[in-house]
Tab-separated table of C-alpha atoms and ligand atoms in Angstrom:
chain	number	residue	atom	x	y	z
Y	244	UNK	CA	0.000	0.000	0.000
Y	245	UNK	CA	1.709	3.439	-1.160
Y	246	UNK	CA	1.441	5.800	1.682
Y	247	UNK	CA	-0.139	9.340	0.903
Y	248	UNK	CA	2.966	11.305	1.270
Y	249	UNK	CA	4.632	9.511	-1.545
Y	250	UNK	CA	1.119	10.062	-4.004
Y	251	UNK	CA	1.671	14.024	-2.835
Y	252	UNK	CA	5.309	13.749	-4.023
Y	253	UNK	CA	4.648	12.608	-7.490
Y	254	UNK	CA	1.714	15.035	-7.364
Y	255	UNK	CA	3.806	18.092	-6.733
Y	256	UNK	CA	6.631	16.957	-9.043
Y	257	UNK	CA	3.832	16.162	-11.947
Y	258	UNK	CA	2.544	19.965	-11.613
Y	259	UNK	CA	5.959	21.513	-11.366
Y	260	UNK	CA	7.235	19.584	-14.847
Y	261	UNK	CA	3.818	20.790	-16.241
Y	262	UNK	CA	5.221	24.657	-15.585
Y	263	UNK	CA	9.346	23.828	-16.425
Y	264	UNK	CA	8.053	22.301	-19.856
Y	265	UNK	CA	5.113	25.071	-20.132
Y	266	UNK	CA	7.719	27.406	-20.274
Y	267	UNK	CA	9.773	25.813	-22.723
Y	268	UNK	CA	9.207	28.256	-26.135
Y	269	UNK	CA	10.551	29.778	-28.999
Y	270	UNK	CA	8.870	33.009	-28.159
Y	271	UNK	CA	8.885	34.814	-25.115
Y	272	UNK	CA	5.436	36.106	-25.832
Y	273	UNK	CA	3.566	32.713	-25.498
Y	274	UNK	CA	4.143	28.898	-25.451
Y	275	UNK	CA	4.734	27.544	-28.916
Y	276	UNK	CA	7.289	24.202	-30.046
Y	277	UNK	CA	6.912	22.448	-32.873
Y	278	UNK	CA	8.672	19.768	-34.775
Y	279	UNK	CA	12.500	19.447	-34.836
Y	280	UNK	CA	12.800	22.622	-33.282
Y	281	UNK	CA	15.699	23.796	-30.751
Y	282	UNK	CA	13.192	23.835	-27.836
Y	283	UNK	CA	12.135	20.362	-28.888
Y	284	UNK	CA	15.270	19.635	-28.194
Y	285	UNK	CA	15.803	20.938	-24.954
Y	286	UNK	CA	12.184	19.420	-23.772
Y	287	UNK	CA	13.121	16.085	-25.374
Y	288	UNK	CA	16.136	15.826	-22.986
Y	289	UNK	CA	14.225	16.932	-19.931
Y	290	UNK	CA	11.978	14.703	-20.564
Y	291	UNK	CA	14.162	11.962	-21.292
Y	292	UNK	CA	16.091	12.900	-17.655
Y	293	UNK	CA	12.924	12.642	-15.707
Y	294	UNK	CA	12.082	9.132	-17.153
Y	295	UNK	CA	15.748	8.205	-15.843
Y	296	UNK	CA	14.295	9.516	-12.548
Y	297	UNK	CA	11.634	7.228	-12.844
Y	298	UNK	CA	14.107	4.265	-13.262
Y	299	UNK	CA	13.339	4.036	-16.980
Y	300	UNK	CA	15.884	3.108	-19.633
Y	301	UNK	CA	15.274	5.794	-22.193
Y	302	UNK	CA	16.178	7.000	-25.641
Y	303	UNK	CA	15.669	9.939	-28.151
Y	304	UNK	CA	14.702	8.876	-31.747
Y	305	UNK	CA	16.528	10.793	-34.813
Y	306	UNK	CA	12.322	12.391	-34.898
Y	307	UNK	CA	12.883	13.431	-31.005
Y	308	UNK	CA	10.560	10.750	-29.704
Y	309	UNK	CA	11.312	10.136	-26.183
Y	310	UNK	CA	10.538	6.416	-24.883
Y	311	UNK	CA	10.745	5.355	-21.527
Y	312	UNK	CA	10.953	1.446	-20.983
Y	313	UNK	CA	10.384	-0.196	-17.889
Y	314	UNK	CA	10.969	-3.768	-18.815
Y	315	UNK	CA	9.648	-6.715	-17.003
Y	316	UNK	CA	10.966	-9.534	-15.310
Y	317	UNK	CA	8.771	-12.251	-17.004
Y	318	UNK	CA	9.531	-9.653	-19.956
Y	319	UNK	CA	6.209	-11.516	-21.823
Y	320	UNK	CA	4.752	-9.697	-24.604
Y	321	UNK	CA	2.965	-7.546	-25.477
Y	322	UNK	CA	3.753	-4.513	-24.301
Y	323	UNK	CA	1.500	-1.678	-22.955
Y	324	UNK	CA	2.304	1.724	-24.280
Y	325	UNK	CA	1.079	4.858	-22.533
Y	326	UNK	CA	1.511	8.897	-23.445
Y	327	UNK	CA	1.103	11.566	-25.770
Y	328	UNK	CA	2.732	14.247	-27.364
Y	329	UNK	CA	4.719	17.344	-26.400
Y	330	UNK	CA	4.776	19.753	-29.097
Y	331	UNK	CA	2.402	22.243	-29.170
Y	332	UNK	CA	0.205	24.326	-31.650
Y	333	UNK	CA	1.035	28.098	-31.991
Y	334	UNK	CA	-0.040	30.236	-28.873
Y	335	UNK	CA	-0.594	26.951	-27.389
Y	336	UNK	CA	-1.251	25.840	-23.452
Y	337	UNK	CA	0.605	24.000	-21.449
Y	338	UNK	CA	-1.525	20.683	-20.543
Y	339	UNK	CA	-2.633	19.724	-23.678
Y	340	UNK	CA	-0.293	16.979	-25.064
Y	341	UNK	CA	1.927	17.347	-21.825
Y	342	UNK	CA	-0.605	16.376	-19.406
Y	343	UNK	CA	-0.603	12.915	-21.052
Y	344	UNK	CA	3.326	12.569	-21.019
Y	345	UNK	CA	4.303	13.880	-17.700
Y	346	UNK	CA	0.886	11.755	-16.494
Y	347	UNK	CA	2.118	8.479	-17.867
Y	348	UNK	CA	5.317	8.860	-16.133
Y	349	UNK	CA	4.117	10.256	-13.215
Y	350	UNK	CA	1.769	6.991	-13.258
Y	351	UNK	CA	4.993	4.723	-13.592
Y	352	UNK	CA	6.609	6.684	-10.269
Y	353	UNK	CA	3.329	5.651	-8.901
Y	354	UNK	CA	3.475	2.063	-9.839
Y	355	UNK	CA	7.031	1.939	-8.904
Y	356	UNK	CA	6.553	3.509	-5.324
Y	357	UNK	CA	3.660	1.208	-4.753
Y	358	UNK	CA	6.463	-2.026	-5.352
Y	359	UNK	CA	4.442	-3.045	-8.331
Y	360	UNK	CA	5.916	-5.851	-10.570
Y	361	UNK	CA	4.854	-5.579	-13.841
Y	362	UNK	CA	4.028	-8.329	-15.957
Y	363	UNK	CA	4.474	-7.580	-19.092
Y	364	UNK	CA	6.881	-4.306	-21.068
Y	365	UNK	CA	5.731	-0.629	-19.855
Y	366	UNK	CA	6.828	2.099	-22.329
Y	367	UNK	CA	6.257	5.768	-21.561
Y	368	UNK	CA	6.495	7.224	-25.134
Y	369	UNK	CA	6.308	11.756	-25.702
Y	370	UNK	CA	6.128	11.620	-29.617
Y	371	UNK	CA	7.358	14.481	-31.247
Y	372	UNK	CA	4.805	15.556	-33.736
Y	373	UNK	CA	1.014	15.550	-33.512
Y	374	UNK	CA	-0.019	18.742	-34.388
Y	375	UNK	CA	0.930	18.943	-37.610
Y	376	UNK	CA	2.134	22.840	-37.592
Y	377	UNK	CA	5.878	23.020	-39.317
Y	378	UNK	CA	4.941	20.581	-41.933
Y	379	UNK	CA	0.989	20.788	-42.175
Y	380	UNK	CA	0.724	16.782	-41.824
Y	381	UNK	CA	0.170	15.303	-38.063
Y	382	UNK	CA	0.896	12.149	-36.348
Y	383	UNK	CA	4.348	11.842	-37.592
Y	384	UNK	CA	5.415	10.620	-33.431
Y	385	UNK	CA	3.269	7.948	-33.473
Y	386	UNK	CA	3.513	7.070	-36.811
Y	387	UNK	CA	7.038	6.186	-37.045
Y	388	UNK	CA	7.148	4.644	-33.455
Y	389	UNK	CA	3.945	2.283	-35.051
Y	390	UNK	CA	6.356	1.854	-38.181
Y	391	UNK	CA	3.441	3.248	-40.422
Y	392	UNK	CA	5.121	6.411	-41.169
Y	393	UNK	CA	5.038	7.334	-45.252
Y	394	UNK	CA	8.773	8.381	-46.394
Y	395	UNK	CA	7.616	10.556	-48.729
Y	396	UNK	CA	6.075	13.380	-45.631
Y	397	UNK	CA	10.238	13.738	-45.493
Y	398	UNK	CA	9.760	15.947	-48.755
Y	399	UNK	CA	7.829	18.439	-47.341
Y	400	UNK	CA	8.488	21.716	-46.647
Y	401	UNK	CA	7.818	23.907	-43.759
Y	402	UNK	CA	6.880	28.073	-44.367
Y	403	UNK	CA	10.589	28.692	-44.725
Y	404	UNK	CA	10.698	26.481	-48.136
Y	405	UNK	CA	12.834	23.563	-46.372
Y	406	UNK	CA	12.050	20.467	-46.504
Y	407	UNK	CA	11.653	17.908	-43.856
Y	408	UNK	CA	14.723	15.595	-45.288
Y	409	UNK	CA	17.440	19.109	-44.434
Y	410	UNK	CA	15.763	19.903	-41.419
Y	411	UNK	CA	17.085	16.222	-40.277
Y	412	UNK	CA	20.495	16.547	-41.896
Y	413	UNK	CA	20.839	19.995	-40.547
Y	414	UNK	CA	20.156	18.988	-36.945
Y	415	UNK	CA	22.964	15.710	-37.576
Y	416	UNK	CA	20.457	12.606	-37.784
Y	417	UNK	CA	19.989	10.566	-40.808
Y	418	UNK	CA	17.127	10.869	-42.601
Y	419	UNK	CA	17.825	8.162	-44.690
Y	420	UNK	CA	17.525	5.803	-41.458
Y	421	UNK	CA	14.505	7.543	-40.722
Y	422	UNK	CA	11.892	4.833	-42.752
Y	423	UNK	CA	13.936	2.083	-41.120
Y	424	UNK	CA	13.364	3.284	-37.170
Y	425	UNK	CA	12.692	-0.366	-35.548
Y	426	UNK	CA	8.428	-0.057	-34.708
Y	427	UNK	CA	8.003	-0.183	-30.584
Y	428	UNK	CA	4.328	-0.543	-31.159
Y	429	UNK	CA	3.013	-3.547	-32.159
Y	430	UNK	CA	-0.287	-5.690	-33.306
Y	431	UNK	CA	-0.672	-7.495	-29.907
Y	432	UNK	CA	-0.272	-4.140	-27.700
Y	433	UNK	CA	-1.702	-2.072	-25.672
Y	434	UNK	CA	-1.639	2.089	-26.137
Y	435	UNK	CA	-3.114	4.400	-22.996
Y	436	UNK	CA	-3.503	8.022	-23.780
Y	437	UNK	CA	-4.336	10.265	-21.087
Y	438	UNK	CA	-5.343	13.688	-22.525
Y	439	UNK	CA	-7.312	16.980	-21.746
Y	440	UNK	CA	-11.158	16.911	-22.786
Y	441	UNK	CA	-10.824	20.162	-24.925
Y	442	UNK	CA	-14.007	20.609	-24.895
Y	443	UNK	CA	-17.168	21.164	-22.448
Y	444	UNK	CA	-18.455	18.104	-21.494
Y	445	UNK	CA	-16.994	17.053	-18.639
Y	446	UNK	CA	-16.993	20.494	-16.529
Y	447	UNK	CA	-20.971	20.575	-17.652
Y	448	UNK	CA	-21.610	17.039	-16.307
Y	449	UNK	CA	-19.585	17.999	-13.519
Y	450	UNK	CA	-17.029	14.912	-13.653
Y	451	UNK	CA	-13.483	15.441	-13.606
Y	452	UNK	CA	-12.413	12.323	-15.853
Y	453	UNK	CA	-14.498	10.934	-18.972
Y	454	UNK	CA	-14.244	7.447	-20.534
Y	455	UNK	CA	-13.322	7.832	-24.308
Y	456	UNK	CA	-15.459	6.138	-26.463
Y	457	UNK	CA	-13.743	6.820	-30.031
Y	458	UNK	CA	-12.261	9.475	-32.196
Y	459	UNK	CA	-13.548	11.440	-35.300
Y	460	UNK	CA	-11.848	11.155	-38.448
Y	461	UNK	CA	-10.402	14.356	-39.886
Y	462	UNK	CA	-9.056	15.584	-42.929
Y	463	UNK	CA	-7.087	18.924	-43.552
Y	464	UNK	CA	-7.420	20.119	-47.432
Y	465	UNK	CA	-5.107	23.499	-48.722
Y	466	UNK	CA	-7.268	25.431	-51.438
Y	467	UNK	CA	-5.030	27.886	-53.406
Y	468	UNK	CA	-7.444	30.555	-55.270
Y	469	UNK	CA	-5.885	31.804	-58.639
Y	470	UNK	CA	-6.809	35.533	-59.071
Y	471	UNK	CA	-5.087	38.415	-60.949
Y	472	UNK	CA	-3.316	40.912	-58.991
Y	473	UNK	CA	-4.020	44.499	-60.214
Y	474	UNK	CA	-4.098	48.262	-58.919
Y	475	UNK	CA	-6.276	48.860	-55.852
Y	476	UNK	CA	-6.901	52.838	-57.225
Y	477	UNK	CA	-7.275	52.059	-61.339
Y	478	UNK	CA	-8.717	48.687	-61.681
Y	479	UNK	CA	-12.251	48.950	-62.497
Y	480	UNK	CA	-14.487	46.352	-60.269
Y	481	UNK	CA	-15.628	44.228	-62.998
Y	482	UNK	CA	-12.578	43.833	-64.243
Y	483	UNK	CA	-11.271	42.406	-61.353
Y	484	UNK	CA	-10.215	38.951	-60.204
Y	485	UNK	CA	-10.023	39.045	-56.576
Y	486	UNK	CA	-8.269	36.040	-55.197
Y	487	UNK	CA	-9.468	36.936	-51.590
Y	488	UNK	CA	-12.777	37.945	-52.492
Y	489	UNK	CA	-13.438	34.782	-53.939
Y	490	UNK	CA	-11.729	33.464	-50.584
Y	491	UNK	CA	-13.852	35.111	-48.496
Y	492	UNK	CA	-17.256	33.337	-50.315
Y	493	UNK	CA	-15.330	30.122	-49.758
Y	494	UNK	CA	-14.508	30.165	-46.421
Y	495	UNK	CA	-18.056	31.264	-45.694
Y	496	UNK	CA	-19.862	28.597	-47.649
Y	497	UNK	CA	-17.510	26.121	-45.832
Y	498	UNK	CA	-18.852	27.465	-42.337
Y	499	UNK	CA	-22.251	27.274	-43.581
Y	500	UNK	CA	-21.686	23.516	-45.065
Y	501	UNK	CA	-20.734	22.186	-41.267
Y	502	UNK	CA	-23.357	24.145	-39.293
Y	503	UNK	CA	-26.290	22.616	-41.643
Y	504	UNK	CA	-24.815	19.166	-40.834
Y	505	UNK	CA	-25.076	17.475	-37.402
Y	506	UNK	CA	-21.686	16.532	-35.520
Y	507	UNK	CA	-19.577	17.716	-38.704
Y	508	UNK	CA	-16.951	20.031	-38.143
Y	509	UNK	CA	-15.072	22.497	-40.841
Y	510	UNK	CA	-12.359	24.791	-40.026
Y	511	UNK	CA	-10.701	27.572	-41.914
Y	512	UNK	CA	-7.736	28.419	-39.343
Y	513	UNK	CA	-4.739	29.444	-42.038
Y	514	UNK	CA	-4.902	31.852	-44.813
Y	515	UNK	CA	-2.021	33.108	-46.731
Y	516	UNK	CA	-2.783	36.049	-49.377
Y	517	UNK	CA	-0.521	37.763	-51.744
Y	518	UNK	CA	1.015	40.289	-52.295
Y	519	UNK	CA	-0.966	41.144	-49.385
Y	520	UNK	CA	-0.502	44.592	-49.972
Y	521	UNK	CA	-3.227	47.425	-48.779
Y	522	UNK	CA	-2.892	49.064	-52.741
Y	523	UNK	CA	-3.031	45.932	-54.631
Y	524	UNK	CA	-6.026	43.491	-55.439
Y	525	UNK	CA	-5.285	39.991	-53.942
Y	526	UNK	CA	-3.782	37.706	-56.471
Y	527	UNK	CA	-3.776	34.478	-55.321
Y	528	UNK	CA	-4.751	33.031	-51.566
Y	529	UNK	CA	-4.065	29.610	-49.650
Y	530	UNK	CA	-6.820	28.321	-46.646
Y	531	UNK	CA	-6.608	25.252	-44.953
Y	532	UNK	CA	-9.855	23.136	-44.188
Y	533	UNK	CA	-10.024	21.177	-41.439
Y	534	UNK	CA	-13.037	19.202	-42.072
Y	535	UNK	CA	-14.248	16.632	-39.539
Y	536	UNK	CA	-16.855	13.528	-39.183
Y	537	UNK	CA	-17.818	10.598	-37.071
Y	538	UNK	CA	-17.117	8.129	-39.871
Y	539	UNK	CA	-14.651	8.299	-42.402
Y	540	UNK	CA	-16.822	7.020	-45.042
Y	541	UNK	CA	-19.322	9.691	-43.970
Y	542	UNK	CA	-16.230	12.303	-44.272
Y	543	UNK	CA	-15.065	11.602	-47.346
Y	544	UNK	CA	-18.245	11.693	-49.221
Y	545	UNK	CA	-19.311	14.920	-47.235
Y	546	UNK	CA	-15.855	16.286	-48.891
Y	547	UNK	CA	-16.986	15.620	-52.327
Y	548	UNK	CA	-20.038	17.982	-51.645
Y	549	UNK	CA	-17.953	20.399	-50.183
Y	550	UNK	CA	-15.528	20.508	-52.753
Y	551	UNK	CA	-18.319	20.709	-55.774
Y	552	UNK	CA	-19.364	23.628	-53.580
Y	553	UNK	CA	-16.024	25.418	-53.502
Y	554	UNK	CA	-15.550	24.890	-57.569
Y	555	UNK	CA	-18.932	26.210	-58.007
Y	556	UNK	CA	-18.063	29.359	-56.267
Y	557	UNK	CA	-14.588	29.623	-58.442
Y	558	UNK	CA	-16.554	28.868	-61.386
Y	559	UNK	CA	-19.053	31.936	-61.059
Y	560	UNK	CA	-16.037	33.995	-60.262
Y	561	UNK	CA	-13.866	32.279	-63.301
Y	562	UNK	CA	-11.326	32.359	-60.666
Y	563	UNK	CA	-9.115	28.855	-60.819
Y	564	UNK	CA	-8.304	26.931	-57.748
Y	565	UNK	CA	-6.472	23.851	-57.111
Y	566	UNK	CA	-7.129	21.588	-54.393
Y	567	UNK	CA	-5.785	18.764	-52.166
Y	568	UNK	CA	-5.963	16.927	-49.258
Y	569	UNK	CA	-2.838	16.463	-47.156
Y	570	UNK	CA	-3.871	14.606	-44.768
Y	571	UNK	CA	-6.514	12.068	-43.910
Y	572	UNK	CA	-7.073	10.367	-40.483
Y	573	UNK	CA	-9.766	7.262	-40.134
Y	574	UNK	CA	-11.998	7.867	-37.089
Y	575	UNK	CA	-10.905	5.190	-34.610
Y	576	UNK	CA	-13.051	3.415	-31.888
Y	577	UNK	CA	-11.751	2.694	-28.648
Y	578	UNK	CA	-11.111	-0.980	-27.491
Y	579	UNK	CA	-14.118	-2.263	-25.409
Y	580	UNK	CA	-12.177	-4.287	-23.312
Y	581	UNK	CA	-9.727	-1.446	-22.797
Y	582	UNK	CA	-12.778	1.086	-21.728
Y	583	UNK	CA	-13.913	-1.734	-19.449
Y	584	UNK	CA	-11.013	-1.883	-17.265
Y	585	UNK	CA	-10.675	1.682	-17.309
Y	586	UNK	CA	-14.322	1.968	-16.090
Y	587	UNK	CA	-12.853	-0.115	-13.168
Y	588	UNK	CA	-9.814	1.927	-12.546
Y	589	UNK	CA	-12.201	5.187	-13.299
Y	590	UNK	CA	-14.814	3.578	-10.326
Y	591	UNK	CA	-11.945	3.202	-8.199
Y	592	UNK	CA	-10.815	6.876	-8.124
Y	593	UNK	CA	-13.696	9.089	-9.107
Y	594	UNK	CA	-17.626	8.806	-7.918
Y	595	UNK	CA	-18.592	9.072	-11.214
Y	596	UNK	CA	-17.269	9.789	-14.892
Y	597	UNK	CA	-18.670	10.630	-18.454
Y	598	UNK	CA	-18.363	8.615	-21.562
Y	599	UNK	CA	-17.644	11.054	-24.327
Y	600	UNK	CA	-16.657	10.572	-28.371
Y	601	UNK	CA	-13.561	12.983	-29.252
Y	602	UNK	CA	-13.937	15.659	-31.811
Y	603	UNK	CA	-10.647	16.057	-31.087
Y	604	UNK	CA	-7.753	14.060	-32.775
Y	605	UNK	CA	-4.892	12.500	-31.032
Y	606	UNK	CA	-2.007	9.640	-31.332
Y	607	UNK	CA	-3.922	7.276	-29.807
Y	608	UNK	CA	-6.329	7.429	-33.293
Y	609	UNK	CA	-3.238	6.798	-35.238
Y	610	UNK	CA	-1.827	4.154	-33.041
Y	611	UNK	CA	-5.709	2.357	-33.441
Y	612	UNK	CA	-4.803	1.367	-36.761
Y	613	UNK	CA	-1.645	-0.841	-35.175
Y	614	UNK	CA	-3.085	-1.959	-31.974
Y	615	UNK	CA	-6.136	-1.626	-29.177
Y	616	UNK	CA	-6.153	1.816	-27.384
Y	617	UNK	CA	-8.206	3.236	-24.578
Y	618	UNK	CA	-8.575	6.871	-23.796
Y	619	UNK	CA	-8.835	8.739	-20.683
Y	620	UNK	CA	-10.162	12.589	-20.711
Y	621	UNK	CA	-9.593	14.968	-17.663
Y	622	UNK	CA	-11.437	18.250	-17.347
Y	623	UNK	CA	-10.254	21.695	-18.424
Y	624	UNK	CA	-11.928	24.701	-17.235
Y	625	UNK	CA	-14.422	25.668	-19.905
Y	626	UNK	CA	-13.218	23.528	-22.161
Y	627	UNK	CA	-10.826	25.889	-23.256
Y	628	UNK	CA	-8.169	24.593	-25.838
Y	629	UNK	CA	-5.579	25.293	-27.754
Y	630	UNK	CA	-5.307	28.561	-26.008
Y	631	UNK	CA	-2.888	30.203	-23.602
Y	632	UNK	CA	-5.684	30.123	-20.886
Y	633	UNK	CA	-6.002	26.275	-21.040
Y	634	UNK	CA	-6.359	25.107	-17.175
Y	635	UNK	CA	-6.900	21.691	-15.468
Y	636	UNK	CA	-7.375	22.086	-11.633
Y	637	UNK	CA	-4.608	19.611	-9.586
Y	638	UNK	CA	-7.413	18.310	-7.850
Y	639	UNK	CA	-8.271	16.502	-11.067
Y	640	UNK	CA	-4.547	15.818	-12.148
Y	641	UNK	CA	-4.162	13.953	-8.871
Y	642	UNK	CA	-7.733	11.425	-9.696
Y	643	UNK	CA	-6.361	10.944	-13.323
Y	644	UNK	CA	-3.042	9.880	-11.821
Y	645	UNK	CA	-4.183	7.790	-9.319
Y	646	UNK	CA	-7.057	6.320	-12.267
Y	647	UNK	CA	-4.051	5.881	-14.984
Y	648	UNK	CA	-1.861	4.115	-12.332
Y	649	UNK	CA	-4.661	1.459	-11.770
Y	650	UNK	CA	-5.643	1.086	-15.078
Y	651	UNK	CA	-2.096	0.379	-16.595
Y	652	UNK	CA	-2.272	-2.508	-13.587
Y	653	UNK	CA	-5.777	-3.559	-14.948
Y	654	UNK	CA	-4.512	-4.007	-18.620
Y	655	UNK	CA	-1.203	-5.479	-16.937
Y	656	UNK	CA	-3.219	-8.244	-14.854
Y	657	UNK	CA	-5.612	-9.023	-18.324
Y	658	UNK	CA	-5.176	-11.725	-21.075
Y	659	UNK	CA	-6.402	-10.074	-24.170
Y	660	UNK	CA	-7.444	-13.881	-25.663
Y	661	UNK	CA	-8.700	-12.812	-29.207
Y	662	UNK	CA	-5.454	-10.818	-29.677
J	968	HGY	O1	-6.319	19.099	-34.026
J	968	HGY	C1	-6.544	18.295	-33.114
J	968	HGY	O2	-7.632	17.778	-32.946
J	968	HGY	C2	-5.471	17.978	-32.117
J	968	HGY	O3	-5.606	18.809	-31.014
J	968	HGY	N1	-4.199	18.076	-32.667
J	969	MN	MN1	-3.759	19.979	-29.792
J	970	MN	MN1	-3.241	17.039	-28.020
């Protein structure tokens, strides 16, 4: 039996390493660290320090993935995988993403403190990568630690015009040996993600920890409009072809197309337009969708409607456009085995807890397609996300610790038989 002092220890050190790597940014005007970055760096190694802490035997991947391995004795596969990822979006907060990894090793301090003998492999993993926001394409963490990751995403290039291949050489790994990274994740595993709501459910329901039932499937489309640049003071108005005009319609029709449609989502969150000069008449502009569904079937023929939409638009205006899809995630369900032991652990710790479907993505979603997940979601003050004001009281940190703890034993103590 762990005695309370030690569960306040690990509490306190859990909620300091959520401020040291909250604080970790390349701006000094709000948190933001993205892929292959110089902060990445820095938190990579922190991170990789306190899993030594925990006892783990840990490594960096040539991606910055940090995994923490705590084998076992009987070492009998498979293993069970828990964490998230610690970049972050622009202007981001600090828990979302990093609640997840400092949780799972907090968890493991836990265990460990408690004399807990694991039966089979326990890997903390902090991927490097799900946002997407250097390279516009997400998952790339999980991905290669699942060995599913697509060699070509190593020719894209970030806003500066580099691509992903020199960003690699640049920083001294080998991209070359980046397809071949050995998978840690396999078929006949276990993933846990603990993660922030990000939305309003919980607080309204007044639980602090929901059971994740499954994940929506997303896709993010670029749309570049093909106008004519002109002269803002000479150009008479019908002879115009306003790139951003023509934008503007678009972006609106999209907002339109998800609020007619029940639990579909659609997102116009970048826009690029040039010259983007006050004098001159936009020439050409660049938006990102981010369209969401339940079902991916449901998603992708939405998209076709959506798209006929858009062309119709660009058609009236004979304005050109050219579009495509860089990235498309399945939705993923959650294992029902996996939510029933974590309705035990959740039982356990909290009086009572929400089931909830995430319209937010995460690893575990891209992990689903390699092996069984299950999904833990702990409350954020008004749901607030992807925002500097994010907030999760400690009160709740300290029930999702204690809950993650006793659900990594649950999976730990449970044949999977038809795996
Ligand atoms: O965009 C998402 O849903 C996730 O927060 N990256
Ligand atoms: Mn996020
Ligand atoms: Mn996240």
């Amino acid at each position: 039996m762990i005695k309370e002092t030690h569960i306040e220890n690990i509490h306190r050190r859990l909620l300091d390493r959520i401020e040291i790597l909250g604080a970790i940014s390349s701006s000094s005007e709000c948190l933001t660290r993205v892929f292959l970055s110089k902060e990445m760096d820095i938190a990579s190694r922190l991170i990789q320090s306190w899993m030594k802490t925990a006892g783990l035997v840990s490594n960096i991947d040539p991606f910055q993935n940090v995994v923490g391995s705590w084998p076992s004795n009987t070492a009998r596969a498979p293993s069970i995988h828990i964490g998230s990822h610690y970049d972050t979006v622009v202007d981001a907060g600090k828990y979302d993403g990093a609640l997840g990894v400092l949780l799972s090793i907090a968890a493991i301090e836990l265990l460990q403190a408690e004399g807990y003998t694991p039966n089979r492999h326990i890997n903390a993993l902090a991927f490097c990568d799900e946002e997407g926001v250097r390279y516009q394409t997400t998952f790339l963490g999980s991905s290669l630690l699942c060995g599913t990751f697509d060699p070509t995403t190593l020719e894209k290039i970030d806003s500066n015009g580099i691509d992903m291949r020199s960003t690699l050489k640049a920083r001294g790994f080998d991209s070359d040996g980046i397809a071949k990274t050995a998978p840690i994740i396999q078929k006949d595993d276990v993933f846990l993600e603990a993660h922030i709501e990000q939305g309003p459910v919980l607080e309204a329901n007044g639980h602090a920890l929901g059971i994740v039932t499954g994940i929506a499937a997303q896709s993010r489309i670029g749309i570049t409009v093909t106008g004519k640049a002109g002269h803002a003071g000479t150009t008479p108005h019908e002879l115009r072809n306003d790139a951003l005009t023509c934008a503007a319609e678009m972006v609106l029709a999209v907002e339109r197309f998800a609020a007619e449609r029940p639990a579909v989502k659609a997102t116009v969150g970048k826009l690029d337009v040039s010259p983007n000069s006050s004098n001159a008449i936009p020439g050409k502009v660049y938006f990102s969708i981010d369209f969401r569904a339940a079902h991916l079937r449901r998603l992708k023929a939405l998209k076709i409607e959506l798209l006929e939409e858009i062309e119709s638009i660009a058609k009236r205006r004979s304005i050109k456009i050219d579009k495509q899809t860089f990235q498309e995630t399945s939705h993923a369900d959650c294992d029902p085995e996996i939510r029933k032991l974590l309705s035990r652990a959740v039982a356990a710790n909290a009086s009572a807890a929400s089931e909830l479907f995430s319209g937010a993505g995460h690893d575990a979603m891209k992990v689903a397609e390699t092996c069984r997940i299950g999904m833990l979601f702990v409350r954020c003050r008004d749901g607030l996300s992807h925002h500097p004001d994010e907030f999760v009281e400690s009160s709740d940190i300290l029930v999702a610790l204690r809950t993650l703890a006793d659900m990594i034993k649950q999976v730990d103590q449970n044949a999977f038989p038809d795996s």
